[in-house]
Amino acid sequence: VQRVRDLGEFGLIGRIARLTGRTTGAEVVLGIGDDAAILRLRAGEELVVTTDAAVEGVHFRLDQESARVAGRRAAAGCLSDLAAMGARPLGLLLAFGLPPSLPAATALGLVRGVVDESRRTAAPLVGGNVTRARDVSLTLTALGAVYRGSALRRDRGRAGDRLFVSGVLGRSALERARGRVRTIPEPRIEAGRRLARLPAAGACIDLSDGLASDLMQLCLASRVAARIEPASLPLPRGYAAACARRRLDPLRLALAGGEDYELLFSVRRGGPGAAELTRCLRLPVTRIGHLEAGRPRVLGLPARWRGWRHF
Amino acid sequence: VQRVRDLGEFGLIGRIARLTGRTTGAEVVLGIGDDAAILRLRAGEELVVTTDAAVEGVHFRLDQESARVAGRRAAAGCLSDLAAMGARPLGLLLAFGLPPSLPAATALGLVRGVVDESRRTAAPLVGGNVTRARDVSLTLTALGAVYRGSALRRDRGRAGDRLFVSGVLGRSALERARGRVRTIPEPRIEAGRRLARLPAAGACIDLSDGLASDLMQLCLASRVAARIEPASLPLPRGYAAACARRRLDPLRLALAGGEDYELLFSVRRGGPGAAELTRCLRLPVTRIGHLEAGRPRVLGLPARWRGWRHF
């Protein structure tokens, strides 16, 4: 088996550059191969930037899924943060940590997955870094652009806003509980950009830790309370039966399962409703509650539902 | 001892945000606390972005130096890539991997070091991510700006250019060999920005792996050969004696030791010489050779001198 140490650092970087292909164009002035990448924004745009790490044994397991799927999911998780800001993707950087004994095919599989997602979202891989480490890890930085002042933010919620969520909740958590090869949530890039253009848009966050935890973050940033109607949560088809077979609490998975990568957002009172938002964002949107005055907290849920914690 | 697991994820992020302080201003629209940071560039500027990882046991050792020094050096290493592009720093992101059992003081010491360097270089810490991992690692993303088309690049060298280096070589390698607490190389941000404004500037790279290896990268990117005069290399005061006491090869350390974080650059024939460059860049500059036509290679050095490899 060929190992990463057989490729060497520059050999591995060369293979990554070949997988990436040519990225330079109108917006990428300089891609992989220099001390840094150079990107160009359009007039009137601001830069949006976020970083996210996926670690083997914590965020993915190479004995349970292919390296390519794990790599694609790592990139999707980071790009989801751009979606939550309503940003247009500009590019990705990958800081790749790996032990020298890792099979080269695994290392390149992970990178292929990142490149797959990068192509799908028009966020070219423009730079990065490889380093020796015990953990296999992919730390992604996603760069995007918004027109000045038009970014979606967590702190823009107001009492009276209605709360909506895109897609369905709990699918990733159910797949994890079943130990199945997981489907890859698609970051809601286009929906986020469409939402950012709506004058009635309020606050927005992407669902990475689970609705209960992420909604609390939105409340803290916006200094409002939220009230949820648990019966209104959108669940996947066949979900209740699948949970029952496994004796899993369906509401708990939907509220605290995490990795849904849907958008949770508020819309001003008098703004569009779920049907109109579904047309406008081009994916299913469900109303799940509203924001109200008061100290930051999530009402309507038993206290035992808490988000997934990293530590 | 308080551990990271006692702080919890959000507790740790809160402490990091407090260490960072307020970062918003004319250029930082949104700092730590949302799904992503928002930065503003000036009219006519391009974005420069780079990422770099520092892993415990590979790039730093917490049993040999303080967490704060290690953190500062990690940030300096990443900012050095901005210096090599001639960029003005805009901000930093930190992806922080750590085991839950790590003492909280160590975790916060690492972050303090990053914040120290971030303040020193006016590159505010505007975002990041914390995640559980076996390795303690700091993955930094540095963001900067250059005026359109004025970035320093590795691929701008031409046959006939003279080769220069800032500062001295081999100090970091000597300190590592002696197992001493290391001084922290300062990224040559100001010198890089001044060099970028010189019409006679050619190619530029920062010295992270060692002169022999980094010069080879410059040659590969510019498709030229380089010829070095080893006797001309600038060495620290007292360096020869210190190497002799330890039976270390002084030239080898200077050529292949790495982590000098000086700038290696070329200047067109007829451009300023070392004395004028020293005045202009406001730090010592030494002429060490030139570029010439031919396949990419470094001439004037025995083949046994090779750069430090990560694998």
XYZ file of C-alpha atoms in Angstrom:
622
model
C 0.000 0.000 0.000
C 1.317 3.421 -0.900
C 1.461 5.679 2.167
C 1.460 9.442 2.510
C 5.131 9.282 3.533
C 5.901 7.660 0.162
C 4.371 10.638 -1.636
C 6.156 13.190 0.561
C 4.838 16.653 1.355
C 5.424 18.149 -2.075
C 4.219 14.992 -3.798
C 0.952 15.167 -1.875
C 0.530 18.878 -2.603
C 1.171 18.192 -6.282
C -1.535 15.503 -6.309
C -3.968 17.855 -4.582
C -3.228 20.579 -7.130
C -3.918 18.108 -9.958
C -7.252 17.088 -8.397
C -8.188 20.730 -8.073
C -7.221 21.656 -11.621
C -7.025 25.201 -12.894
C -8.927 27.613 -10.676
C -7.726 31.003 -11.867
C -10.246 33.207 -13.628
C -12.090 36.478 -13.160
C -12.227 36.145 -9.370
C -9.350 33.815 -8.497
C -6.234 35.806 -9.360
C -3.874 33.212 -7.847
C -4.697 29.685 -6.616
C -2.639 26.855 -5.111
C 1.137 27.200 -5.329
C 2.190 30.479 -3.715
C 2.449 31.637 -0.100
C -1.208 32.694 -0.278
C -4.128 32.834 -2.691
C -5.412 36.077 -4.217
C -9.146 36.628 -4.752
C -11.041 39.538 -6.202
C -14.388 40.787 -4.897
C -16.897 42.759 -6.966
C -17.405 46.469 -6.338
C -19.612 47.029 -3.298
C -19.034 43.576 -1.866
C -17.831 42.620 1.591
C -15.844 39.505 2.442
C -17.469 36.714 4.465
C -15.082 34.170 5.992
C -15.448 31.156 8.262
C -13.382 28.166 9.359
C -14.466 24.712 10.463
C -12.576 21.540 11.392
C -13.567 17.907 10.825
C -11.543 15.403 12.858
C -11.461 11.633 12.346
C -13.079 9.880 15.301
C -15.080 12.988 16.192
C -16.787 14.220 13.015
C -16.230 11.273 10.714
C -15.086 7.662 10.911
C -13.099 6.184 8.086
C -14.200 2.664 9.097
C -17.861 3.618 8.583
C -17.846 5.695 5.437
C -15.663 6.308 2.436
C -12.961 8.955 2.620
C -14.600 10.732 -0.299
C -17.958 11.014 1.489
C -16.229 12.211 4.682
C -14.295 14.847 2.738
C -17.375 16.070 0.957
C -19.298 16.340 4.221
C -16.478 18.312 5.856
C -16.591 20.851 3.032
C -20.401 20.957 3.141
C -20.328 21.758 6.860
C -18.070 24.744 6.320
C -19.951 26.008 3.260
C -23.171 25.821 5.259
C -21.832 28.730 7.337
C -21.556 30.790 4.151
C -25.143 29.823 3.319
C -26.257 31.066 6.741
C -24.738 34.477 5.939
C -26.416 34.668 2.520
C -23.002 34.748 0.871
C -21.890 33.899 -2.653
C -18.975 31.402 -2.396
C -15.594 32.614 -3.608
C -13.276 29.789 -2.605
C -12.058 27.246 -0.079
C -8.768 26.621 1.704
C -7.901 23.217 3.151
C -5.522 22.668 6.071
C -4.981 18.911 5.987
C -3.505 17.136 9.025
C -2.556 13.475 8.631
C -0.191 10.773 9.873
C 2.551 9.741 7.420
C 1.309 6.145 7.645
C -2.126 7.004 6.201
C -2.723 5.224 2.880
C -2.278 7.717 0.058
C -5.608 6.562 -1.414
C -7.395 7.581 1.790
C -5.702 10.981 1.863
C -6.557 11.633 -1.775
C -10.094 10.308 -1.244
C -10.677 12.924 1.441
C -9.367 15.636 -0.870
C -11.525 14.335 -3.746
C -14.562 14.718 -1.507
C -13.630 18.299 -0.698
C -13.113 19.019 -4.402
C -16.489 17.398 -5.258
C -18.315 19.760 -2.910
C -16.177 22.696 -3.927
C -17.174 22.166 -7.590
C -20.840 21.634 -6.729
C -20.971 24.979 -4.930
C -18.627 26.916 -7.240
C -16.173 27.469 -4.387
C -12.824 26.472 -5.918
C -10.081 25.058 -3.699
C -7.537 27.887 -3.944
C -5.027 27.036 -1.255
C -4.108 25.217 1.891
C -1.509 23.401 3.813
C -0.565 19.827 4.665
C 1.031 18.849 7.926
C 1.967 15.762 9.867
C -0.337 14.993 12.831
C -1.694 12.017 14.784
C -5.310 12.872 13.949
C -6.605 12.858 10.417
C -8.289 16.251 10.139
C -9.633 18.585 7.487
C -9.801 22.227 8.524
C -11.678 24.176 5.885
C -11.822 27.920 5.452
C -14.671 29.147 3.254
C -14.601 32.572 1.648
C -17.633 34.325 0.247
C -19.022 37.711 -0.645
C -22.159 39.701 0.143
C -23.241 43.115 -1.002
C -22.370 45.695 1.613
C -24.707 45.466 4.590
C -26.818 42.650 3.145
C -25.380 39.680 5.061
C -27.750 37.508 7.074
C -26.754 37.622 10.737
C -27.675 35.882 13.984
C -28.227 39.180 15.754
C -30.962 40.545 13.502
C -33.951 38.837 15.173
C -36.717 40.971 16.742
C -39.658 40.180 19.005
C -42.615 39.471 16.756
C -40.577 37.831 13.977
C -41.881 34.492 12.770
C -39.455 31.559 12.838
C -38.934 29.292 9.843
C -36.759 26.349 8.960
C -35.808 24.967 5.545
C -36.042 21.272 4.639
C -36.480 18.609 7.321
C -34.846 17.943 10.686
C -33.369 14.813 12.224
C -32.275 12.923 9.121
C -28.526 13.094 9.828
C -29.046 12.191 13.487
C -31.173 9.169 12.550
C -28.563 7.977 10.084
C -25.846 8.343 12.693
C -27.920 6.434 15.245
C -28.396 3.624 12.722
C -24.665 3.569 11.850
C -25.587 3.970 8.189
C -23.431 5.557 5.525
C -24.818 9.012 5.696
C -26.266 11.121 2.967
C -24.532 14.452 2.678
C -26.576 17.474 3.593
C -26.295 20.121 0.905
C -25.409 23.576 2.190
C -28.313 25.914 1.439
C -26.196 28.361 -0.529
C -28.823 29.412 -3.072
C -31.610 29.649 -0.488
C -29.381 31.788 1.741
C -28.593 34.165 -1.096
C -32.278 34.474 -1.978
C -33.197 35.073 1.657
C -30.545 37.812 1.946
C -32.352 39.719 -0.821
C -35.711 39.680 1.037
C -36.366 43.003 2.791
C -38.412 41.200 5.488
C -35.561 38.812 6.444
C -34.526 38.877 10.111
C -31.891 36.698 11.768
C -30.433 33.510 10.283
C -28.248 30.615 11.465
C -27.491 27.207 9.993
C -28.402 24.079 11.938
C -25.142 22.359 12.814
C -25.518 21.454 16.510
C -29.293 20.908 16.494
C -32.336 23.173 16.484
C -32.537 23.615 20.271
C -28.903 24.670 20.634
C -28.661 26.738 17.454
C -31.922 28.570 18.162
C -30.528 29.443 21.592
C -27.488 30.960 19.861
C -29.784 33.052 17.673
C -31.708 34.188 20.782
C -28.489 35.118 22.609
C -27.194 37.136 19.659
C -30.552 38.867 19.056
C -31.411 39.262 22.783
C -34.869 37.797 22.378
C -36.735 34.679 23.456
C -38.081 32.109 20.995
C -41.211 30.024 21.247
C -41.324 26.739 19.336
C -44.327 24.595 18.440
C -42.829 21.074 18.517
C -45.761 19.616 16.558
C -44.873 21.868 13.638
C -41.305 20.615 13.126
C -40.751 19.240 9.607
C -39.619 15.605 9.761
C -38.417 13.256 7.006
C -40.827 10.809 5.362
C -40.916 7.482 7.235
C -39.033 9.061 10.122
C -41.482 8.256 12.959
C -41.591 4.562 12.023
C -37.789 4.353 11.688
C -37.349 5.965 15.101
C -39.963 3.637 16.644
C -38.165 0.531 15.291
C -34.970 1.716 16.958
C -36.694 3.041 20.085
C -35.303 6.492 19.372
C -37.090 9.640 20.519
C -38.013 11.336 17.211
C -38.387 14.799 18.718
C -35.081 14.538 20.521
C -33.262 13.629 17.306
C -34.962 16.478 15.462
C -34.155 19.014 18.173
C -30.697 17.975 19.288
C -29.358 15.621 16.635
C -27.322 18.144 14.710
C -25.741 18.239 11.255
C -29.021 19.079 9.530
C -27.365 22.060 7.796
C -30.766 23.585 7.142
C -31.370 27.307 7.577
C -33.200 28.557 10.668
C -34.334 32.134 10.159
C -36.774 34.791 11.237
C -38.993 36.971 9.077
C -40.620 40.229 10.146
C -44.296 40.172 11.035
C -46.216 40.987 7.866
C -43.499 39.452 5.697
C -43.991 36.400 3.490
C -45.392 33.169 4.972
C -44.198 29.581 4.541
C -45.814 29.057 1.134
C -44.353 32.227 -0.333
C -40.934 31.536 1.227
C -41.001 28.012 -0.215
C -41.471 29.511 -3.691
C -38.943 32.250 -3.120
C -36.150 30.102 -1.631
C -36.944 27.174 -3.964
C -37.032 24.593 -1.190
C -39.593 23.577 1.456
C -39.924 26.104 4.277
C -41.915 25.439 7.469
C -43.047 27.868 10.137
C -42.038 26.492 13.554
C -42.708 29.357 16.001
C -41.850 32.981 16.645
C -39.562 35.339 18.583
C -40.819 37.272 21.578
C -39.494 39.823 24.054
C -37.673 38.460 27.095
C -34.344 37.066 28.167
C -32.738 34.735 25.642
C -34.285 31.278 25.962
C -36.179 28.689 23.951
C -39.757 28.207 25.155
C -42.095 25.346 24.362
C -39.492 22.603 24.879
C -38.785 20.411 27.906
C -35.471 21.370 29.520
C -33.945 17.922 28.898
C -33.487 18.688 25.199
C -30.052 20.105 24.789
C -27.734 20.472 21.855
C -24.769 18.296 21.163
C -21.667 19.551 22.958
C -18.152 19.181 21.662
C -16.651 18.655 25.115
C -6.743 21.790 37.708
C -9.512 23.201 35.547
C -9.747 21.319 32.266
C -11.178 22.326 28.905
C -14.075 19.918 29.510
C -14.975 21.938 32.609
C -15.271 25.103 30.531
C -17.294 23.390 27.803
C -17.328 24.455 24.163
C -19.304 27.653 24.624
C -17.417 28.502 27.821
C -14.122 28.241 25.945
C -15.417 30.315 23.023
C -16.649 32.951 25.482
C -13.198 33.132 27.093
C -11.548 33.440 23.690
C -13.942 36.257 22.742
C -13.047 38.082 25.968
C -9.306 37.737 25.284
C -9.862 39.090 21.792
C -11.947 42.058 22.898
C -13.871 44.258 20.532
C -12.599 43.970 16.973
C -15.309 45.680 14.933
C -14.413 48.953 13.269
C -13.979 50.416 9.816
C -12.770 47.153 8.310
C -14.160 44.443 10.598
C -17.911 44.611 10.091
C -18.576 41.494 12.190
C -16.131 39.576 14.409
C -16.434 36.477 16.623
C -19.961 35.277 17.375
C -21.799 34.626 14.117
C -21.568 31.863 11.522
C -18.815 33.830 9.787
C -16.897 37.087 10.052
C -17.441 40.010 7.673
C -14.519 42.134 6.515
C -14.371 45.138 4.239
C -11.595 45.808 1.737
C -10.688 49.247 0.376
C -11.557 50.198 -3.169
C -9.068 48.697 -5.618
C -7.839 46.045 -3.211
C -7.651 42.290 -3.698
C -7.942 39.710 -0.955
C -4.888 37.664 0.069
C -5.590 34.547 2.124
C -3.495 31.730 3.538
C -3.844 28.939 6.097
C -1.225 27.242 8.238
C -1.402 24.598 10.977
C 0.784 24.217 14.081
C 0.515 20.806 15.766
C 1.829 19.898 19.215
C 4.691 17.432 18.926
C 5.423 18.552 15.367
C 5.632 22.367 15.359
C 5.745 23.087 19.067
C 6.237 21.207 22.344
C 4.374 22.304 25.412
C 7.002 20.669 27.646
C 9.711 22.892 26.159
C 8.079 26.283 25.861
C 5.150 28.172 27.275
C 1.752 27.856 25.623
C 1.742 31.593 25.055
C 5.043 31.521 23.150
C 3.851 28.535 21.102
C 0.612 30.326 20.238
C 2.373 33.490 19.239
C 4.794 31.579 17.035
C 1.937 29.743 15.307
C 0.316 33.062 14.432
C 3.650 34.527 13.335
C 4.196 31.603 10.953
C 0.880 32.210 9.235
C 1.261 35.996 9.101
C 4.678 35.505 7.526
C 2.864 34.221 4.429
C 0.996 37.528 4.224
C 4.333 39.331 4.529
C 5.683 37.296 1.602
C 2.779 38.555 -0.534
C 3.332 42.189 0.465
C -0.142 42.259 2.019
C -1.659 44.520 4.663
C -3.166 42.274 7.398
C -6.952 42.379 7.789
C -7.595 39.627 10.305
C -7.015 36.108 11.589
C -9.219 33.056 12.117
C -8.257 30.307 14.558
C -9.408 26.689 14.278
C -8.402 25.236 17.624
C -8.214 21.452 18.093
C -7.706 20.149 21.625
C -8.394 17.201 23.937
C -11.032 17.838 26.648
C -8.423 16.889 29.276
C -6.117 19.785 28.351
C -5.718 22.235 31.252
C -7.812 25.321 30.572
C -4.800 27.511 31.380
C -2.811 25.845 28.588
C -5.644 26.295 26.085
C -6.076 29.948 27.010
C -2.286 30.456 27.006
C -2.145 29.306 23.386
C -4.959 31.689 22.485
C -3.269 34.547 24.375
C -0.173 33.998 22.263
C -2.225 34.162 19.068
C -3.903 37.364 20.309
C -0.492 38.886 21.235
C 0.764 38.423 17.689
C -2.548 39.451 16.203
C -2.382 42.782 18.091
C 1.280 43.329 17.217
C 0.521 43.000 13.514
C -2.910 44.696 13.538
C -4.564 41.480 12.364
C -7.517 41.100 14.767
C -8.809 37.631 15.621
C -12.232 37.804 13.978
C -13.437 34.231 14.090
C -12.717 30.563 14.399
C -13.797 27.252 15.685
C -13.000 24.919 18.581
C -13.180 21.166 18.286
C -12.291 18.081 20.238
C -9.208 16.218 18.946
C -6.349 14.070 20.227
C -3.712 16.510 18.981
C -3.449 20.032 20.303
C -3.383 22.113 17.122
C -3.794 25.710 16.046
C -4.839 26.169 12.429
C -4.634 29.830 11.528
C -6.106 31.551 8.509
C -4.621 34.964 7.768
C -6.470 37.490 5.615
C -4.855 40.499 4.026
C -5.196 42.982 1.205
C -3.034 44.247 -1.647
C -3.746 46.812 -4.303
C -4.873 45.139 -7.476
C -1.972 43.459 -9.247
C 0.650 44.564 -6.712
C 1.046 41.336 -4.707
C 4.498 39.826 -4.396
C 4.518 36.344 -5.951
C 6.844 33.366 -6.215
C 6.459 33.207 -9.976
C 7.749 36.703 -10.788
C 11.467 35.876 -10.851
C 13.471 36.373 -14.086
C 16.935 35.367 -15.210
C 19.271 38.214 -14.308
C 17.425 39.183 -11.102
C 19.603 39.584 -8.029
C 18.656 37.538 -4.971
C 18.351 39.098 -1.516
C 17.382 37.952 1.934
C 16.251 40.006 4.929
C 17.688 39.592 8.434
C 19.807 36.565 9.341
C 19.478 32.826 8.768
C 19.808 29.832 11.080
C 18.815 31.379 14.412
C 15.621 29.355 14.858
C 17.341 26.141 13.816
C 20.180 26.728 16.269
C 17.740 27.371 19.108
C 15.845 24.207 18.239
C 19.076 22.192 18.173
C 19.973 23.548 21.625
C 16.492 22.770 22.998
C 16.223 26.408 24.118
C 13.028 28.354 24.519
C 12.909 29.946 21.150
C 12.689 33.587 20.278
C 9.747 34.315 18.028
C 10.598 35.396 14.516
C 8.609 38.492 13.590
C 6.782 38.236 10.286
C 8.218 40.832 7.931
C 4.882 42.526 7.286
C 6.139 46.097 6.906
C 9.136 45.080 4.822
C 6.889 43.037 2.527
C 4.521 45.965 2.007
C 7.424 48.277 1.216
C 8.922 45.756 -1.193
C 5.567 45.406 -2.982
C 5.703 49.130 -3.793
C 9.137 48.865 -5.473
C 8.836 48.792 -9.270
C 12.032 46.687 -9.497
C 10.720 43.918 -7.185
C 10.717 40.426 -8.697
C 9.677 37.196 -6.931
C 9.279 36.786 -3.170
C 8.807 33.911 -0.713
C 9.136 33.695 3.063
C 11.670 31.309 4.576
C 9.697 28.681 6.454
C 11.312 25.379 5.417
C 14.842 26.717 4.944
C 16.625 28.705 2.259
C 17.591 25.723 0.082
C 14.063 24.349 -0.071
C 12.207 27.664 -0.301
C 14.537 28.986 -3.003
C 13.834 25.815 -4.974
C 10.110 26.599 -4.706
C 10.760 30.089 -6.042
C 12.786 28.610 -8.930
C 10.024 26.091 -9.755
C 7.345 28.788 -9.771
C 9.451 31.236 -11.822
C 10.988 28.547 -14.077
C 14.524 29.766 -13.546
C 17.689 28.524 -11.854
C 19.281 30.253 -8.866
C 22.927 30.568 -7.984
C 23.846 31.112 -4.355
C 27.138 32.325 -2.886
C 27.227 30.444 0.446
C 29.895 32.757 1.873
C 27.492 35.677 1.541
C 24.713 34.254 3.738
C 23.887 36.544 6.683
C 24.380 34.702 9.985
C 23.553 35.768 13.562
C 26.235 37.267 15.789
C 28.121 34.548 17.740
C 26.557 31.897 15.514
C 29.745 30.184 14.272
C 31.063 29.745 17.819
C 27.710 28.456 19.112
C 27.541 25.924 16.260
C 31.155 24.838 16.883
C 30.450 24.196 20.574
C 27.572 21.924 19.601
C 29.355 20.405 16.585
C 26.607 21.658 14.341
C 27.228 22.489 10.680
C 26.519 26.249 10.551
C 25.877 26.321 6.814
C 23.509 23.388 7.039
C 21.437 25.070 9.738
C 21.351 28.307 7.761
C 20.319 26.562 4.537
C 17.975 23.863 5.795
C 17.041 24.766 9.349
C 13.772 26.480 8.601
C 11.486 28.812 10.535
C 13.595 31.880 9.800
C 10.531 33.725 8.488
C 12.738 36.148 6.624
C 11.890 37.319 3.110
C 13.787 35.855 0.159
C 13.248 37.974 -2.934
C 14.604 38.940 -6.295
C 15.141 42.419 -7.708
C 15.547 43.266 -11.380
C 19.036 43.959 -12.694
C 19.607 47.719 -12.392
C 17.278 47.939 -9.382
C 18.383 48.953 -5.888
C 21.271 47.145 -4.175
C 21.532 45.793 -0.642
C 22.302 49.157 0.992
C 19.388 50.923 -0.663
C 17.037 47.987 0.054
C 18.131 48.026 3.708
C 17.093 51.688 3.924
C 13.907 51.152 1.969
C 12.678 48.018 3.825
C 13.956 49.297 7.187
C 15.758 46.097 8.053
C 19.092 44.511 7.052
C 19.082 43.111 3.516
C 21.905 40.974 2.092
C 22.622 39.996 -1.476
C 23.139 36.221 -1.646
C 23.191 35.386 -5.373
C 21.153 35.754 -8.548
C 18.689 34.015 -10.880
C 19.766 32.631 -14.223
C 18.216 30.893 -17.212
C 17.920 27.117 -17.001
C 15.814 24.381 -15.481
C 14.688 25.082 -11.909
C 17.516 24.248 -9.515
C 19.699 25.817 -6.870
C 23.346 26.052 -7.908
C 26.351 26.671 -5.701
C 25.267 24.234 -2.968
C 26.256 20.607 -2.335
C 23.354 18.242 -3.045
C 23.245 17.001 0.571
C 21.647 20.244 1.749
C 17.955 19.696 1.567
C 15.019 21.391 3.170
C 13.096 20.059 6.107
C 10.330 17.728 4.959
C 7.049 17.273 6.772
C 6.831 13.538 6.023
